[in-house]
Amino acid sequence: MTDTYSPVPELNLLKEFSDGPGEDAFSHGFEFYEYDRPDAGLVEWLCLEGREEEVRGHLDQLTPFAQATDSGSFYALWHCDDRTDFATLPVIRFGDEGDLDIIEGLRNLFRLLAIDDESFTSWDEEREADPDEEHSPGHEAYVAWLKETFGLTPPTEPEADEILESGGKKYGARFVDWLEEFGSQEIDFDSWRKEIGGS
Protein backbone atom coordinates (compact mmCIF):
# COMPACT_ATOMS: atom_id res chain seq x y z
CA MET A 1 0.00 0.00 0.00
CA THR A 2 1.52 3.27 -1.08
CA ASP A 3 -0.34 5.30 1.53
CA THR A 4 1.12 3.39 4.49
CA TYR A 5 3.08 5.77 6.67
CA SER A 6 5.99 3.45 7.47
CA PRO A 7 7.15 -0.20 7.49
CA VAL A 8 6.49 -0.30 11.26
CA PRO A 9 2.95 -1.46 12.14
CA GLU A 10 3.03 0.06 15.64
CA LEU A 11 4.09 3.43 14.27
CA ASN A 12 1.36 3.24 11.63
CA LEU A 13 -1.24 2.66 14.34
CA LEU A 14 -0.08 5.75 16.22
CA LYS A 15 -0.09 7.79 13.01
CA GLU A 16 -3.62 6.62 12.28
CA PHE A 17 -4.68 7.70 15.77
CA SER A 18 -2.88 11.02 15.37
CA ASP A 19 -4.65 11.66 12.06
CA GLY A 20 -8.04 10.65 13.48
CA PRO A 21 -11.15 12.72 14.11
CA GLY A 22 -10.27 16.23 15.18
CA GLU A 23 -6.54 15.61 14.75
CA ASP A 24 -5.99 16.97 18.25
CA ALA A 25 -2.45 17.15 19.63
CA PHE A 26 -2.17 14.31 22.14
CA SER A 27 1.28 14.79 23.68
CA HIS A 28 3.00 18.13 24.13
CA GLY A 29 5.73 18.73 21.55
CA PHE A 30 5.14 15.50 19.59
CA GLU A 31 4.33 15.80 15.91
CA PHE A 32 4.89 13.30 13.12
CA TYR A 33 7.34 14.02 10.32
CA GLU A 34 7.38 12.31 6.98
CA TYR A 35 8.90 8.91 7.80
CA ASP A 36 12.69 9.00 7.27
CA ARG A 37 12.54 12.75 6.60
CA PRO A 38 15.93 13.66 5.07
CA ASP A 39 16.11 17.17 6.53
CA ALA A 40 15.03 16.35 10.07
CA GLY A 41 18.19 17.87 11.54
CA LEU A 42 20.63 14.96 11.79
CA VAL A 43 23.34 16.55 9.66
CA GLU A 44 23.25 19.79 11.62
CA TRP A 45 22.91 18.04 14.99
CA LEU A 46 25.95 15.84 14.29
CA CYS A 47 27.98 18.74 12.78
CA LEU A 48 28.28 16.93 9.46
CA GLU A 49 27.64 19.80 7.06
CA GLY A 50 29.51 19.14 3.82
CA ARG A 51 30.15 15.49 4.71
CA GLU A 52 26.68 14.09 4.04
CA GLU A 53 27.67 11.82 1.17
CA GLU A 54 30.84 10.65 2.93
CA VAL A 55 28.83 9.43 5.93
CA ARG A 56 25.65 8.43 4.09
CA GLY A 57 26.00 4.77 5.11
CA HIS A 58 25.92 5.77 8.77
CA LEU A 59 23.14 8.33 8.39
CA ASP A 60 20.97 5.74 6.67
CA GLN A 61 20.97 3.75 9.91
CA LEU A 62 18.98 6.54 11.58
CA THR A 63 15.33 7.03 10.60
CA PRO A 64 13.79 10.29 11.86
CA PHE A 65 10.01 10.12 12.26
CA ALA A 66 8.75 12.81 14.62
CA GLN A 67 9.35 16.14 16.29
CA ALA A 68 9.90 15.73 20.03
CA THR A 69 9.61 19.34 21.20
CA ASP A 70 8.44 22.68 19.87
CA SER A 71 12.07 23.86 19.90
CA GLY A 72 13.56 21.38 17.46
CA SER A 73 14.26 18.09 19.23
CA PHE A 74 13.34 14.99 17.23
CA TYR A 75 13.00 11.22 17.40
CA ALA A 76 14.76 8.68 15.19
CA LEU A 77 14.92 4.89 15.09
CA TRP A 78 18.48 3.55 15.27
CA HIS A 79 18.96 0.48 13.08
CA CYS A 80 21.66 -0.92 15.34
CA ASP A 81 21.51 -4.45 13.93
CA ASP A 82 19.71 -6.50 11.31
CA ARG A 83 16.51 -7.18 13.28
CA THR A 84 13.33 -7.06 11.22
CA ASP A 85 11.01 -5.97 14.03
CA PHE A 86 11.63 -2.24 13.82
CA ALA A 87 9.28 -1.55 16.72
CA THR A 88 11.91 -2.97 19.10
CA LEU A 89 14.74 -0.76 17.81
CA PRO A 90 16.18 1.89 20.13
CA VAL A 91 14.45 5.26 19.75
CA ILE A 92 16.92 8.14 19.96
CA ARG A 93 15.70 11.54 21.09
CA PHE A 94 18.08 14.19 19.74
CA GLY A 95 17.63 17.23 21.97
CA ASP A 96 17.70 20.79 20.67
CA GLU A 97 20.42 21.64 23.20
CA GLY A 98 22.68 18.75 22.20
CA ASP A 99 21.28 16.27 24.72
CA LEU A 100 20.50 12.62 24.02
CA ASP A 101 17.96 10.15 25.35
CA ILE A 102 17.69 6.50 24.35
CA ILE A 103 14.39 4.67 24.72
CA GLU A 104 14.18 0.93 24.25
CA GLY A 105 11.49 0.34 21.65
CA LEU A 106 8.41 2.17 20.45
CA ARG A 107 6.09 0.88 23.16
CA ASN A 108 8.22 2.49 25.85
CA LEU A 109 8.13 5.72 23.86
CA PHE A 110 4.34 5.47 23.58
CA ARG A 111 4.11 5.20 27.37
CA LEU A 112 6.35 8.23 27.86
CA LEU A 113 4.22 10.24 25.43
CA ALA A 114 1.25 9.60 27.75
CA ILE A 115 2.95 11.84 30.34
CA ASP A 116 2.11 14.74 27.99
CA ASP A 117 5.26 16.69 28.75
CA GLU A 118 8.20 17.36 26.43
CA SER A 119 10.77 16.51 29.09
CA PHE A 120 8.73 13.60 30.52
CA THR A 121 8.31 15.49 33.80
CA SER A 122 5.48 14.15 35.94
CA TRP A 123 2.20 15.97 35.48
CA ASP A 124 1.92 16.88 39.19
CA GLU A 125 5.33 18.51 39.05
CA GLU A 126 4.38 20.34 35.86
CA ARG A 127 1.21 21.65 37.48
CA GLU A 128 3.18 22.89 40.50
CA ALA A 129 5.45 24.87 38.19
CA ASP A 130 2.51 26.29 36.21
CA PRO A 131 -0.99 25.90 37.71
CA ASP A 132 -2.52 27.09 34.43
CA GLU A 133 -0.90 24.28 32.46
CA GLU A 134 -3.45 22.04 30.75
CA HIS A 135 -3.19 18.64 29.13
CA SER A 136 -3.04 18.48 25.35
CA PRO A 137 -6.56 18.36 23.91
CA GLY A 138 -6.16 14.76 22.70
CA HIS A 139 -4.47 13.48 25.87
CA GLU A 140 -7.41 11.56 27.36
CA ALA A 141 -8.23 9.96 24.02
CA TYR A 142 -4.59 8.94 23.65
CA VAL A 143 -4.43 7.33 27.09
CA ALA A 144 -7.60 5.37 26.26
CA TRP A 145 -6.19 4.38 22.84
CA LEU A 146 -2.90 3.25 24.39
CA LYS A 147 -4.73 0.99 26.84
CA GLU A 148 -7.11 -0.40 24.23
CA THR A 149 -4.48 -0.94 21.51
CA PHE A 150 -1.45 -2.14 23.49
CA GLY A 151 -2.68 -2.71 27.04
CA LEU A 152 -0.29 0.02 28.24
CA THR A 153 -0.77 2.77 30.80
CA PRO A 154 1.04 6.05 31.49
CA PRO A 155 4.16 5.43 33.58
CA THR A 156 4.55 6.60 37.13
CA GLU A 157 7.46 8.98 37.72
CA PRO A 158 9.77 6.14 38.88
CA GLU A 159 8.72 4.04 35.87
CA ALA A 160 9.46 6.90 33.48
CA ASP A 161 12.90 7.36 35.03
CA GLU A 162 13.55 3.63 34.72
CA ILE A 163 12.52 3.61 31.04
CA LEU A 164 15.00 6.37 30.25
CA GLU A 165 17.78 4.92 32.41
CA SER A 166 17.44 1.37 31.08
CA GLY A 167 17.62 2.49 27.44
CA GLY A 168 20.81 4.40 28.18
CA LYS A 169 22.36 1.51 30.05
CA LYS A 170 21.54 -1.01 27.35
CA TYR A 171 22.45 1.02 24.27
CA GLY A 172 24.22 4.19 25.42
CA ALA A 173 27.90 3.27 25.18
CA ARG A 174 27.35 1.37 21.95
CA PHE A 175 25.45 4.27 20.38
CA VAL A 176 28.04 6.88 21.30
CA ASP A 177 30.88 4.63 20.10
CA TRP A 178 29.02 4.30 16.81
CA LEU A 179 28.51 8.06 16.53
CA GLU A 180 32.20 8.61 17.20
CA GLU A 181 33.08 6.52 14.13
CA PHE A 182 31.81 9.27 11.82
CA GLY A 183 30.76 12.27 13.92
CA SER A 184 32.52 15.62 13.99
CA GLN A 185 35.56 16.09 16.22
CA GLU A 186 33.73 19.15 17.58
CA ILE A 187 31.47 16.81 19.56
CA ASP A 188 32.26 15.91 23.17
CA PHE A 189 31.46 12.21 23.00
CA ASP A 190 32.64 11.55 26.56
CA SER A 191 30.04 13.93 27.99
CA TRP A 192 27.34 12.08 26.03
CA ARG A 193 28.52 8.78 27.46
CA LYS A 194 28.10 10.16 30.98
CA GLU A 195 24.76 11.81 30.18
CA ILE A 196 23.02 8.71 28.88
CA GLY A 197 24.46 6.29 31.40
CA GLY A 198 26.75 4.47 29.07
CA SER A 199 29.99 5.20 30.91
C-alpha positions as semicolon CSV with decimal commas, in nm:
position;residue;x (nm);y (nm);z (nm)
1;M;0,000;0,000;0,000
2;T;0,152;0,327;-0,108
3;D;-0,034;0,530;0,153
4;T;0,112;0,339;0,449
5;Y;0,308;0,577;0,667
6;S;0,599;0,345;0,747
7;P;0,715;-0,020;0,749
8;V;0,649;-0,030;1,126
9;P;0,295;-0,146;1,214
10;E;0,303;0,006;1,564
11;L;0,409;0,343;1,427
12;N;0,136;0,324;1,163
13;L;-0,124;0,266;1,434
14;L;-0,008;0,575;1,622
15;K;-0,009;0,779;1,301
16;E;-0,362;0,662;1,228
17;F;-0,468;0,770;1,577
18;S;-0,288;1,102;1,537
19;D;-0,465;1,166;1,206
20;G;-0,804;1,065;1,348
21;P;-1,115;1,272;1,411
22;G;-1,027;1,623;1,518
23;E;-0,654;1,561;1,475
24;D;-0,599;1,697;1,825
25;A;-0,245;1,715;1,963
26;F;-0,217;1,431;2,214
27;S;0,128;1,479;2,368
28;H;0,300;1,813;2,413
29;G;0,573;1,873;2,155
30;F;0,514;1,550;1,959
31;E;0,433;1,580;1,591
32;F;0,489;1,330;1,312
33;Y;0,734;1,402;1,032
34;E;0,738;1,231;0,698
35;Y;0,890;0,891;0,780
36;D;1,269;0,900;0,727
37;R;1,254;1,275;0,660
38;P;1,593;1,366;0,507
39;D;1,611;1,717;0,653
40;A;1,503;1,635;1,007
41;G;1,819;1,787;1,154
42;L;2,063;1,496;1,179
43;V;2,334;1,655;0,966
44;E;2,325;1,979;1,162
45;W;2,291;1,804;1,499
46;L;2,595;1,584;1,429
47;C;2,798;1,874;1,278
48;L;2,828;1,693;0,946
49;E;2,764;1,980;0,706
50;G;2,951;1,914;0,382
51;R;3,015;1,549;0,471
52;E;2,668;1,409;0,404
53;E;2,767;1,182;0,117
54;E;3,084;1,065;0,293
55;V;2,883;0,943;0,593
56;R;2,565;0,843;0,409
57;G;2,600;0,477;0,511
58;H;2,592;0,577;0,877
59;L;2,314;0,833;0,839
60;D;2,097;0,574;0,667
61;Q;2,097;0,375;0,991
62;L;1,898;0,654;1,158
63;T;1,533;0,703;1,060
64;P;1,379;1,029;1,186
65;F;1,001;1,012;1,226
66;A;0,875;1,281;1,462
67;Q;0,935;1,614;1,629
68;A;0,990;1,573;2,003
69;T;0,961;1,934;2,120
70;D;0,844;2,268;1,987
71;S;1,207;2,386;1,990
72;G;1,356;2,138;1,746
73;S;1,426;1,809;1,923
74;F;1,334;1,499;1,723
75;Y;1,300;1,122;1,740
76;A;1,476;0,868;1,519
77;L;1,492;0,489;1,509
78;W;1,848;0,355;1,527
79;H;1,896;0,048;1,308
80;C;2,166;-0,092;1,534
81;D;2,151;-0,445;1,393
82;D;1,971;-0,650;1,131
83;R;1,651;-0,718;1,328
84;T;1,333;-0,706;1,122
85;D;1,101;-0,597;1,403
86;F;1,163;-0,224;1,382
87;A;0,928;-0,155;1,672
88;T;1,191;-0,297;1,910
89;L;1,474;-0,076;1,781
90;P;1,618;0,189;2,013
91;V;1,445;0,526;1,975
92;I;1,692;0,814;1,996
93;R;1,570;1,154;2,109
94;F;1,808;1,419;1,974
95;G;1,763;1,723;2,197
96;D;1,770;2,079;2,067
97;E;2,042;2,164;2,320
98;G;2,268;1,875;2,220
99;D;2,128;1,627;2,472
100;L;2,050;1,262;2,402
101;D;1,796;1,015;2,535
102;I;1,769;0,650;2,435
103;I;1,439;0,467;2,472
104;E;1,418;0,093;2,425
105;G;1,149;0,034;2,165
106;L;0,841;0,217;2,045
107;R;0,609;0,088;2,316
108;N;0,822;0,249;2,585
109;L;0,813;0,572;2,386
110;F;0,434;0,547;2,358
111;R;0,411;0,520;2,737
112;L;0,635;0,823;2,786
113;L;0,422;1,024;2,543
114;A;0,125;0,960;2,775
115;I;0,295;1,184;3,034
116;D;0,211;1,474;2,799
117;D;0,526;1,669;2,875
118;E;0,820;1,736;2,643
119;S;1,077;1,651;2,909
120;F;0,873;1,360;3,052
121;T;0,831;1,549;3,380
122;S;0,548;1,415;3,594
123;W;0,220;1,597;3,548
124;D;0,192;1,688;3,919
125;E;0,533;1,851;3,905
126;E;0,438;2,034;3,586
127;R;0,121;2,165;3,748
128;E;0,318;2,289;4,050
129;A;0,545;2,487;3,819
130;D;0,251;2,629;3,621
131;P;-0,099;2,590;3,771
132;D;-0,252;2,709;3,443
133;E;-0,090;2,428;3,246
134;E;-0,345;2,204;3,075
135;H;-0,319;1,864;2,913
136;S;-0,304;1,848;2,535
137;P;-0,656;1,836;2,391
138;G;-0,616;1,476;2,270
139;H;-0,447;1,348;2,587
140;E;-0,741;1,156;2,736
141;A;-0,823;0,996;2,402
142;Y;-0,459;0,894;2,365
143;V;-0,443;0,733;2,709
144;A;-0,760;0,537;2,626
145;W;-0,619;0,438;2,284
146;L;-0,290;0,325;2,439
147;K;-0,473;0,099;2,684
148;E;-0,711;-0,040;2,423
149;T;-0,448;-0,094;2,151
150;F;-0,145;-0,214;2,349
151;G;-0,268;-0,271;2,704
152;L;-0,029;0,002;2,824
153;T;-0,077;0,277;3,080
154;P;0,104;0,605;3,149
155;P;0,416;0,543;3,358
156;T;0,455;0,660;3,713
157;E;0,746;0,898;3,772
158;P;0,977;0,614;3,888
159;E;0,872;0,404;3,587
160;A;0,946;0,690;3,348
161;D;1,290;0,736;3,503
162;E;1,355;0,363;3,472
163;I;1,252;0,361;3,104
164;L;1,500;0,637;3,025
165;E;1,778;0,492;3,241
166;S;1,744;0,137;3,108
167;G;1,762;0,249;2,744
168;G;2,081;0,440;2,818
169;K;2,236;0,151;3,005
170;K;2,154;-0,101;2,735
171;Y;2,245;0,102;2,427
172;G;2,422;0,419;2,542
173;A;2,790;0,327;2,518
174;R;2,735;0,137;2,195
175;F;2,545;0,427;2,038
176;V;2,804;0,688;2,130
177;D;3,088;0,463;2,010
178;W;2,902;0,430;1,681
179;L;2,851;0,806;1,653
180;E;3,220;0,861;1,720
181;E;3,308;0,652;1,413
182;F;3,181;0,927;1,182
183;G;3,076;1,227;1,392
184;S;3,252;1,562;1,399
185;Q;3,556;1,609;1,622
186;E;3,373;1,915;1,758
187;I;3,147;1,681;1,956
188;D;3,226;1,591;2,317
189;F;3,146;1,221;2,300
190;D;3,264;1,155;2,656
191;S;3,004;1,393;2,799
192;W;2,734;1,208;2,603
193;R;2,852;0,878;2,746
194;K;2,810;1,016;3,098
195;E;2,476;1,181;3,018
196;I;2,302;0,871;2,888
197;G;2,446;0,629;3,140
198;G;2,675;0,447;2,907
199;S;2,999;0,520;3,091
